[in-house]
Amino acid sequence: MSVLASYRQLRYLPKFGPTLVAAVAGKLKPGVSSLALLLEVAHYRGLGQAAVAVSVTALAGVTLPLRGRLMDRHGYTHGMAPALMVYLMSLAVLVLNEHVRGPFAVTLAVAFVSGTSAPPIQTATRLIWQDMTTDALRTTALSLDTMLTDLGFIVGPTIAAFLVVTVAPWAGVAASALLCTVATLLLLLRGVPRRSGPPRQTERHWLGPLRSRAVRRTMAAAVFFFLGVRAIELAFPVWAQRHGMSLMSGVLLSCMSVGSVAGGLVLGALPARWSARATLPVTLVVLCVGTLLVAAASFTGTVVLAVTAALMGVALGPSFVALWATAGELTPANTAAETMAWNSSFMSLGGAVGAALGSVVARVSGPGGLLVFAALALATGAGLAHLALIAAPAERESTPGVGTRADRKATTL
């Protein structure tokens, strides 16, 4: 059987083409939008104020779980269609305000509005992949989604920079608006998974999906997972600077990314009976071991470090796949969008903590110590993920509808 046989089977899924195009557009948008906003504002005001505007947009990400809850309760059309209109208008106001060199306060205000109103395309596409696939192809679809995410962050900034340099300062922002519009319309026309009935009173708990112990442990695992990833990403530039080879920081990060894409590709191509064994605790343990090998290689030569970074990256892509799959499997009934949103938020939290703590550890222990610190974080995440999987069966018995696909059977718009 061909290695890519599983990926070819995806073509036969209902409306696979529009979903794939929407996923590609949605994965390109984050890489395009961040750099496009930075370059647009920097053209008129300088990099200092541009960085503040980008930070304000990122700060708006804290509203993602609330937006997910609203979408779960009121439907995806009511959540995504108006949000798209507000998003497009905010970008138009931003471009106009920059062109006329209006007040910087207006720039910050519309930047925040654009961040809070951007339709959660990636959340919606992950829900669609999980809804449209069986267990045999679900890992393949999520692996494809993860690979597209990696490629989006590589290609997206290049597209934004090219458009700004060759067309105009506003061209990158326009590309972000176009990608968001295409993805949102395709998802809505395709039919986004939605709840099938009014929420039960027990689903109105203020904690939402976080009332589930299994979900809380999964979110905690996500924090430690991304804490470790951010520490690894910081360790490579620290190593390169200490050895007087600044360019190697990009090379090492690229090696890890190539390994991540390869690992995700292989995982998606495996038969279901094999890919099912790549649970979140397993992938995080493998990633932890790989990180320790990279820590040891940091005391050797450049070539050895690059090779071990690529090998360690092979476990990175499957870890992302396993995290999203675990969050999807443990999602309480009718809270799918909010659960995915919380997952993204906790990953961002872990990344922020990892960057802050990692800089301190790097100054004290150097790149080798920072990589050991990352490995400890990943090991902690693996333990929490294992506890989450242990808690899930008990919750299914005590709370009907928690973590069961039958109770959250989706219908289409």
PDB file of C-alpha atoms in Angstrom, residues 160-293:
ATOM      1  CA  ALA A 160       2.954  39.594   3.383  1.00  0.00           C
ATOM      2  CA  ALA A 161       6.473  40.977   2.946  1.00  0.00           C
ATOM      3  CA  PHE A 162       6.399  40.444  -0.825  1.00  0.00           C
ATOM      4  CA  LEU A 163       3.071  42.257  -1.219  1.00  0.00           C
ATOM      5  CA  VAL A 164       4.132  45.207   0.947  1.00  0.00           C
ATOM      6  CA  VAL A 165       7.411  45.630  -0.946  1.00  0.00           C
ATOM      7  CA  THR A 166       6.068  45.159  -4.469  1.00  0.00           C
ATOM      8  CA  VAL A 167       2.533  46.616  -4.232  1.00  0.00           C
ATOM      9  CA  ALA A 168       1.814  48.972  -1.325  1.00  0.00           C
ATOM     10  CA  PRO A 169       1.902  49.116   2.491  1.00  0.00           C
ATOM     11  CA  TRP A 170      -1.803  48.199   2.636  1.00  0.00           C
ATOM     12  CA  ALA A 171      -1.449  45.151   0.337  1.00  0.00           C
ATOM     13  CA  GLY A 172      -0.571  42.741   3.139  1.00  0.00           C
ATOM     14  CA  VAL A 173      -3.608  43.812   5.176  1.00  0.00           C
ATOM     15  CA  ALA A 174      -5.767  43.384   2.071  1.00  0.00           C
ATOM     16  CA  ALA A 175      -4.404  39.871   1.593  1.00  0.00           C
ATOM     17  CA  SER A 176      -5.271  39.042   5.207  1.00  0.00           C
ATOM     18  CA  ALA A 177      -8.817  40.314   4.644  1.00  0.00           C
ATOM     19  CA  LEU A 178      -9.152  38.280   1.439  1.00  0.00           C
ATOM     20  CA  LEU A 179      -7.900  35.069   3.041  1.00  0.00           C
ATOM     21  CA  CYS A 180     -10.253  35.496   6.002  1.00  0.00           C
ATOM     22  CA  THR A 181     -13.220  36.180   3.727  1.00  0.00           C
ATOM     23  CA  VAL A 182     -12.558  33.203   1.464  1.00  0.00           C
ATOM     24  CA  ALA A 183     -12.074  30.808   4.388  1.00  0.00           C
ATOM     25  CA  THR A 184     -15.119  32.015   6.320  1.00  0.00           C
ATOM     26  CA  LEU A 185     -17.483  31.937   3.340  1.00  0.00           C
ATOM     27  CA  LEU A 186     -16.311  28.477   2.293  1.00  0.00           C
ATOM     28  CA  LEU A 187     -16.798  27.129   5.807  1.00  0.00           C
ATOM     29  CA  LEU A 188     -20.273  28.604   6.111  1.00  0.00           C
ATOM     30  CA  LEU A 189     -21.322  27.432   2.650  1.00  0.00           C
ATOM     31  CA  ARG A 190     -19.872  23.996   3.340  1.00  0.00           C
ATOM     32  CA  GLY A 191     -21.773  23.718   6.591  1.00  0.00           C
ATOM     33  CA  VAL A 192     -19.952  24.044   9.903  1.00  0.00           C
ATOM     34  CA  PRO A 193     -20.712  21.535  12.695  1.00  0.00           C
ATOM     35  CA  ARG A 194     -23.159  22.956  15.164  1.00  0.00           C
ATOM     36  CA  ARG A 195     -25.160  21.964  18.175  1.00  0.00           C
ATOM     37  CA  SER A 196     -28.426  20.173  17.441  1.00  0.00           C
ATOM     38  CA  GLY A 197     -30.600  21.624  20.179  1.00  0.00           C
ATOM     39  CA  PRO A 198     -30.864  24.159  22.992  1.00  0.00           C
ATOM     40  CA  PRO A 199     -28.299  23.833  25.786  1.00  0.00           C
ATOM     41  CA  ARG A 200     -29.316  21.913  28.854  1.00  0.00           C
ATOM     42  CA  GLN A 201     -29.169  23.748  32.146  1.00  0.00           C
ATOM     43  CA  THR A 202     -26.105  21.751  33.195  1.00  0.00           C
ATOM     44  CA  GLU A 203     -24.279  23.068  30.121  1.00  0.00           C
ATOM     45  CA  ARG A 204     -24.641  26.658  31.339  1.00  0.00           C
ATOM     46  CA  HIS A 205     -22.064  26.245  34.074  1.00  0.00           C
ATOM     47  CA  TRP A 206     -19.821  29.310  34.170  1.00  0.00           C
ATOM     48  CA  LEU A 207     -16.724  27.145  33.684  1.00  0.00           C
ATOM     49  CA  GLY A 208     -18.092  25.723  30.447  1.00  0.00           C
ATOM     50  CA  PRO A 209     -15.988  22.749  29.283  1.00  0.00           C
ATOM     51  CA  LEU A 210     -13.479  23.445  32.078  1.00  0.00           C
ATOM     52  CA  ARG A 211     -15.948  21.927  34.523  1.00  0.00           C
ATOM     53  CA  SER A 212     -14.665  18.581  33.227  1.00  0.00           C
ATOM     54  CA  ARG A 213     -11.670  17.318  35.178  1.00  0.00           C
ATOM     55  CA  ALA A 214     -10.329  15.539  32.096  1.00  0.00           C
ATOM     56  CA  VAL A 215     -10.514  18.740  30.054  1.00  0.00           C
ATOM     57  CA  ARG A 216      -8.815  20.773  32.795  1.00  0.00           C
ATOM     58  CA  ARG A 217      -5.948  18.288  32.897  1.00  0.00           C
ATOM     59  CA  THR A 218      -5.678  18.368  29.111  1.00  0.00           C
ATOM     60  CA  MET A 219      -5.484  22.172  29.175  1.00  0.00           C
ATOM     61  CA  ALA A 220      -2.790  21.992  31.845  1.00  0.00           C
ATOM     62  CA  ALA A 221      -0.909  19.536  29.635  1.00  0.00           C
ATOM     63  CA  ALA A 222      -1.228  22.031  26.770  1.00  0.00           C
ATOM     64  CA  VAL A 223       0.372  24.724  28.941  1.00  0.00           C
ATOM     65  CA  PHE A 224       3.395  22.583  29.797  1.00  0.00           C
ATOM     66  CA  PHE A 225       3.632  21.285  26.227  1.00  0.00           C
ATOM     67  CA  PHE A 226       3.897  24.746  24.704  1.00  0.00           C
ATOM     68  CA  LEU A 227       6.053  25.964  27.595  1.00  0.00           C
ATOM     69  CA  GLY A 228       8.542  23.293  26.594  1.00  0.00           C
ATOM     70  CA  VAL A 229       8.251  24.098  22.880  1.00  0.00           C
ATOM     71  CA  ARG A 230       8.885  27.802  23.456  1.00  0.00           C
ATOM     72  CA  ALA A 231      11.893  26.990  25.641  1.00  0.00           C
ATOM     73  CA  ILE A 232      13.303  24.799  22.854  1.00  0.00           C
ATOM     74  CA  GLU A 233      12.770  27.563  20.305  1.00  0.00           C
ATOM     75  CA  LEU A 234      14.621  29.961  22.615  1.00  0.00           C
ATOM     76  CA  ALA A 235      17.484  27.536  23.252  1.00  0.00           C
ATOM     77  CA  PHE A 236      18.581  27.452  19.612  1.00  0.00           C
ATOM     78  CA  PRO A 237      19.247  31.211  19.281  1.00  0.00           C
ATOM     79  CA  VAL A 238      21.003  31.162  22.671  1.00  0.00           C
ATOM     80  CA  TRP A 239      23.262  28.330  21.471  1.00  0.00           C
ATOM     81  CA  ALA A 240      23.973  30.119  18.187  1.00  0.00           C
ATOM     82  CA  GLN A 241      24.901  33.380  19.903  1.00  0.00           C
ATOM     83  CA  ARG A 242      27.212  31.673  22.394  1.00  0.00           C
ATOM     84  CA  HIS A 243      29.049  29.987  19.533  1.00  0.00           C
ATOM     85  CA  GLY A 244      29.244  33.111  17.380  1.00  0.00           C
ATOM     86  CA  MET A 245      27.034  31.625  14.634  1.00  0.00           C
ATOM     87  CA  SER A 246      23.875  33.728  14.645  1.00  0.00           C
ATOM     88  CA  LEU A 247      22.656  32.281  11.343  1.00  0.00           C
ATOM     89  CA  MET A 248      22.537  28.809  12.884  1.00  0.00           C
ATOM     90  CA  SER A 249      19.569  29.816  15.027  1.00  0.00           C
ATOM     91  CA  GLY A 250      17.397  29.911  11.907  1.00  0.00           C
ATOM     92  CA  VAL A 251      18.938  26.711  10.575  1.00  0.00           C
ATOM     93  CA  LEU A 252      18.263  24.799  13.787  1.00  0.00           C
ATOM     94  CA  LEU A 253      14.679  26.042  13.985  1.00  0.00           C
ATOM     95  CA  SER A 254      14.194  25.060  10.342  1.00  0.00           C
ATOM     96  CA  CYS A 255      15.561  21.577  11.040  1.00  0.00           C
ATOM     97  CA  MET A 256      13.070  21.173  13.864  1.00  0.00           C
ATOM     98  CA  SER A 257      10.221  22.412  11.618  1.00  0.00           C
ATOM     99  CA  VAL A 258      11.182  20.016   8.822  1.00  0.00           C
ATOM    100  CA  GLY A 259      11.196  17.161  11.317  1.00  0.00           C
ATOM    101  CA  SER A 260       7.796  18.278  12.609  1.00  0.00           C
ATOM    102  CA  VAL A 261       6.268  18.276   9.121  1.00  0.00           C
ATOM    103  CA  ALA A 262       7.803  14.874   8.384  1.00  0.00           C
ATOM    104  CA  GLY A 263       6.522  13.430  11.663  1.00  0.00           C
ATOM    105  CA  GLY A 264       3.012  14.685  11.014  1.00  0.00           C
ATOM    106  CA  LEU A 265       3.092  13.321   7.461  1.00  0.00           C
ATOM    107  CA  VAL A 266       4.195   9.881   8.635  1.00  0.00           C
ATOM    108  CA  LEU A 267       1.638   9.776  11.447  1.00  0.00           C
ATOM    109  CA  GLY A 268      -1.184  10.582   9.061  1.00  0.00           C
ATOM    110  CA  ALA A 269      -0.060   7.843   6.671  1.00  0.00           C
ATOM    111  CA  LEU A 270       0.037   5.105   9.319  1.00  0.00           C
ATOM    112  CA  PRO A 271      -2.797   2.546   9.570  1.00  0.00           C
ATOM    113  CA  ALA A 272      -5.365   3.434  12.219  1.00  0.00           C
ATOM    114  CA  ARG A 273      -4.265   0.615  14.515  1.00  0.00           C
ATOM    115  CA  TRP A 274      -0.773   2.157  14.666  1.00  0.00           C
ATOM    116  CA  SER A 275      -1.650   5.848  14.707  1.00  0.00           C
ATOM    117  CA  ALA A 276      -4.104   5.210  17.575  1.00  0.00           C
ATOM    118  CA  ARG A 277      -1.121   4.361  19.778  1.00  0.00           C
ATOM    119  CA  ALA A 278       0.331   7.862  19.321  1.00  0.00           C
ATOM    120  CA  THR A 279      -1.642   9.296  22.227  1.00  0.00           C
ATOM    121  CA  LEU A 280      -0.699  12.612  23.799  1.00  0.00           C
ATOM    122  CA  PRO A 281       1.216  11.056  26.742  1.00  0.00           C
ATOM    123  CA  VAL A 282       3.210   8.884  24.319  1.00  0.00           C
ATOM    124  CA  THR A 283       4.124  11.666  21.886  1.00  0.00           C
ATOM    125  CA  LEU A 284       5.120  14.022  24.703  1.00  0.00           C
ATOM    126  CA  VAL A 285       7.354  11.362  26.272  1.00  0.00           C
ATOM    127  CA  VAL A 286       9.060  10.785  22.912  1.00  0.00           C
ATOM    128  CA  LEU A 287       9.448  14.549  22.454  1.00  0.00           C
ATOM    129  CA  CYS A 288      10.912  14.777  25.963  1.00  0.00           C
ATOM    130  CA  VAL A 289      13.507  12.098  25.178  1.00  0.00           C
ATOM    131  CA  GLY A 290      14.337  13.832  21.899  1.00  0.00           C
ATOM    132  CA  THR A 291      14.814  17.134  23.735  1.00  0.00           C
ATOM    133  CA  LEU A 292      17.248  15.498  26.156  1.00  0.00           C
ATOM    134  CA  LEU A 293      19.210  14.166  23.174  1.00  0.00           C
TER     135      LEU A 293
END
